[in-house]
Coordinates of C-alpha atoms in Angstrom, one line a residue:
M1 CA 0.0 0.0 0.0
K2 CA 1.1 3.6 -0.7
N3 CA -1.7 6.1 -1.1
P4 CA -3.1 7.3 2.3
E5 CA -6.7 7.6 0.9
N6 CA -6.5 4.2 -0.7
I7 CA -5.1 2.7 2.5
S8 CA -8.1 4.0 4.4
E9 CA -10.5 2.6 1.9
V10 CA -8.9 -0.8 1.9
A11 CA -8.8 -0.8 5.7
K12 CA -12.7 -0.7 5.6
L13 CA -12.6 -4.2 4.2
Q14 CA -10.8 -5.2 7.5
P15 CA -8.0 -7.3 6.1
D16 CA -6.0 -9.1 8.8
Y17 CA -2.7 -7.7 7.5
M18 CA -1.7 -4.7 5.4
G19 CA 1.7 -4.4 3.8
F20 CA 4.0 -1.5 3.4
I21 CA 7.2 -2.0 1.3
F22 CA 10.3 -0.4 2.6
Y23 CA 12.5 -1.1 -0.4
E24 CA 13.7 1.7 -2.6
K25 CA 14.2 -0.4 -5.7
T26 CA 10.5 -1.0 -6.2
P27 CA 7.8 1.5 -7.4
R28 CA 5.8 0.3 -4.4
N29 CA 8.3 1.7 -1.9
F30 CA 6.5 3.4 1.0
D31 CA 8.0 6.7 2.2
A32 CA 5.0 8.4 3.8
E33 CA 3.1 8.3 7.1
I34 CA 0.7 5.5 7.6
P35 CA -2.8 6.9 8.3
E36 CA -4.7 5.7 11.3
I37 CA -6.3 2.3 10.6
P38 CA -8.2 -0.1 12.9
S39 CA -5.9 -1.7 15.4
A40 CA -7.1 -5.2 14.4
I41 CA -5.2 -4.8 11.1
K42 CA -1.6 -5.8 11.5
K43 CA 0.7 -3.3 9.8
T44 CA 3.4 -5.2 8.1
G45 CA 6.7 -3.8 7.0
V46 CA 8.3 -5.6 4.0
F47 CA 12.1 -5.6 3.8
V48 CA 14.6 -6.9 1.3
N49 CA 18.1 -7.6 2.7
E50 CA 17.8 -4.6 4.9
E51 CA 20.0 -3.9 8.0
I52 CA 18.5 -4.8 11.3
K53 CA 18.9 -1.3 12.7
V54 CA 16.8 0.1 9.8
I55 CA 14.1 -2.6 10.4
L56 CA 13.9 -1.7 14.1
E57 CA 13.7 2.0 13.2
K58 CA 10.8 1.4 10.8
V59 CA 9.0 -0.9 13.4
K60 CA 9.2 2.0 16.0
T61 CA 8.4 4.8 13.6
H62 CA 5.3 3.1 12.1
D63 CA 4.3 1.0 15.0
L64 CA 4.5 -2.2 12.9
N65 CA 2.9 -5.4 14.0
A66 CA 4.8 -7.7 11.6
V67 CA 7.9 -7.8 9.6
Q68 CA 8.1 -9.7 6.3
L69 CA 11.7 -10.6 5.2
H70 CA 11.7 -10.9 1.4
G71 CA 15.4 -11.2 0.7
D72 CA 18.3 -13.6 1.4
E73 CA 18.1 -13.2 5.2
T74 CA 19.7 -16.1 7.1
A75 CA 18.3 -17.9 10.1
A76 CA 20.9 -16.2 12.2
F77 CA 19.7 -12.8 11.0
C78 CA 16.1 -13.8 11.9
A79 CA 17.2 -15.0 15.3
E80 CA 19.0 -11.8 16.1
L81 CA 16.0 -9.7 14.9
K82 CA 13.6 -11.9 17.0
T83 CA 15.8 -11.4 20.1
L84 CA 15.9 -7.6 19.6
L85 CA 12.1 -7.5 19.2
I86 CA 11.5 -9.7 22.2
E87 CA 9.8 -6.9 24.1
T88 CA 7.5 -6.0 21.2
P89 CA 4.9 -8.4 19.9
V90 CA 6.1 -8.2 16.3
E91 CA 5.6 -11.2 14.0
I92 CA 8.4 -12.3 11.7
I93 CA 7.4 -13.7 8.3
K94 CA 10.2 -15.3 6.2
V95 CA 9.6 -15.4 2.5
F96 CA 10.8 -18.2 0.2
S97 CA 10.6 -18.0 -3.6
V98 CA 9.2 -21.0 -5.4
K99 CA 8.8 -22.1 -9.0
D100 CA 8.2 -25.7 -10.1
D101 CA 9.8 -27.3 -7.1
F102 CA 11.3 -26.5 -3.7
D103 CA 13.7 -28.0 -1.1
F104 CA 11.6 -27.9 2.1
E105 CA 14.7 -28.9 4.1
R106 CA 15.7 -25.2 3.7
L107 CA 13.0 -24.3 6.2
E108 CA 14.4 -26.3 9.1
E109 CA 16.9 -23.8 10.4
Y110 CA 14.2 -21.1 10.4
E111 CA 11.6 -23.0 12.3
A112 CA 12.5 -21.7 15.8
V113 CA 13.2 -18.1 14.7
V114 CA 10.2 -17.0 12.6
D115 CA 6.5 -17.0 13.2
Y116 CA 5.3 -17.8 9.7
F117 CA 6.7 -18.8 6.3
L118 CA 5.5 -17.2 3.1
F119 CA 5.7 -18.8 -0.3
D120 CA 5.9 -16.5 -3.3
T121 CA 6.6 -17.0 -7.0
K122 CA 10.2 -16.9 -8.1
G123 CA 10.6 -14.3 -10.8
K124 CA 12.6 -11.3 -12.0
N125 CA 11.3 -9.1 -9.1
K126 CA 11.4 -9.6 -5.4
G127 CA 7.6 -10.1 -5.4
G128 CA 4.8 -8.6 -7.4
N129 CA 5.5 -10.7 -10.5
G130 CA 1.8 -11.4 -11.0
I131 CA 2.2 -15.1 -11.7
T132 CA 1.5 -18.2 -9.6
F133 CA 3.8 -21.1 -8.9
N134 CA 3.1 -24.8 -8.8
W135 CA 0.9 -25.1 -5.7
E136 CA 0.9 -28.9 -5.9
I137 CA 4.3 -29.0 -4.2
L138 CA 2.7 -27.5 -1.0
K139 CA 1.1 -30.9 -0.5
E140 CA 4.6 -32.1 0.4
Y141 CA 5.0 -29.4 3.0
P142 CA 6.5 -31.1 6.1
S143 CA 6.3 -28.4 8.7
E144 CA 3.7 -27.6 11.3
K145 CA 4.4 -23.9 11.0
P146 CA 1.5 -22.0 9.3
F147 CA 2.3 -20.3 6.0
F148 CA 1.1 -17.5 3.8
L149 CA 0.3 -18.3 0.2
S150 CA 1.4 -15.5 -2.2
G151 CA 2.3 -15.0 -5.9
G152 CA 0.0 -13.7 -8.6
I153 CA -3.2 -14.5 -6.7
G154 CA -6.3 -12.9 -8.3
P155 CA -10.1 -13.6 -8.6
E156 CA -9.5 -16.5 -10.9
E157 CA -7.6 -18.4 -8.2
V158 CA -10.4 -18.6 -5.7
E159 CA -11.5 -22.2 -6.6
E160 CA -7.9 -23.5 -6.5
I161 CA -7.4 -21.8 -3.1
K162 CA -10.5 -23.6 -1.8
K163 CA -9.2 -26.9 -3.1
L164 CA -5.9 -26.5 -1.5
K165 CA -7.5 -25.5 1.8
A166 CA -9.8 -28.6 1.6
Y167 CA -6.7 -30.8 1.0
F168 CA -5.1 -29.6 4.2
Q169 CA -8.4 -30.0 6.1
Q170 CA -8.8 -33.6 4.9
N171 CA -5.3 -34.3 6.1
A172 CA -5.9 -32.8 9.6
K173 CA -3.7 -29.8 8.8
E174 CA -6.4 -27.2 8.3
N175 CA -4.4 -24.5 10.1
L176 CA -1.3 -24.7 7.9
L177 CA -2.7 -22.5 5.1
Y178 CA -2.9 -19.5 7.3
A179 CA -3.3 -16.5 5.0
I180 CA -3.7 -15.4 1.4
D181 CA -1.4 -12.6 0.3
V182 CA -2.7 -10.6 -2.7
N183 CA -1.1 -7.7 -4.5
S184 CA -0.5 -7.1 -8.2
K185 CA -3.7 -8.7 -9.5
F186 CA -5.7 -6.0 -7.6
E187 CA -3.6 -3.0 -8.5
E188 CA -4.5 -0.1 -10.8
Q189 CA -1.0 1.2 -10.4
P190 CA 1.9 0.1 -8.1
G191 CA 0.7 0.3 -4.6
F192 CA -2.8 1.4 -5.4
K193 CA -5.5 -1.2 -5.0
N194 CA -8.9 -1.6 -6.6
V195 CA -11.2 -1.7 -3.5
E196 CA -14.2 -3.1 -5.4
K197 CA -12.1 -6.1 -6.8
L198 CA -10.7 -6.8 -3.3
S199 CA -14.1 -6.7 -1.8
A200 CA -15.6 -9.1 -4.3
F201 CA -12.6 -11.5 -3.9
T202 CA -12.9 -11.5 -0.2
K203 CA -16.6 -12.4 -0.3
R204 CA -16.0 -15.2 -2.8
L205 CA -13.2 -16.6 -0.7

């Protein structure tokens, strides 16, 4: 999100999370003040290979509730950040880029130092590529840690999302598919969301 008025309009839909990207190399980079939104919405700062001191500064300045790490951050980096945020209830979400396959063993060292994983489509950009990856591989997900599903999700993916959710429910893992992360398929321009499309999507989901 970028535009204050658009942020306020989207907030009326009461999403669980709302993302603000602090990465200068993207047109979605957020460099304003977040308007007042309902406290139930978790303000999420998105960072790409950023220094810990900068992340902590943004958490304090914008009163962030979650941090999404979208770069090559190591488990040690996440552990240090978690320790420094111990006095603040800030969730840590670690992103992994996926295409046609994925080595789930990569997740093991992050298990104890992040709150959620997020699976996004591997592409030329650090997110916002507008394409989905092969969701079938998530049926091999070995972890008990809940995850966000991201990557090119739009209205046409609703039925596939429901099928994936049903799969986890049938296998007694209904809480693993924790959240759906949407972005580019609902944009009129970078960082500016179409509220009507988001509303219709939410109702269908």
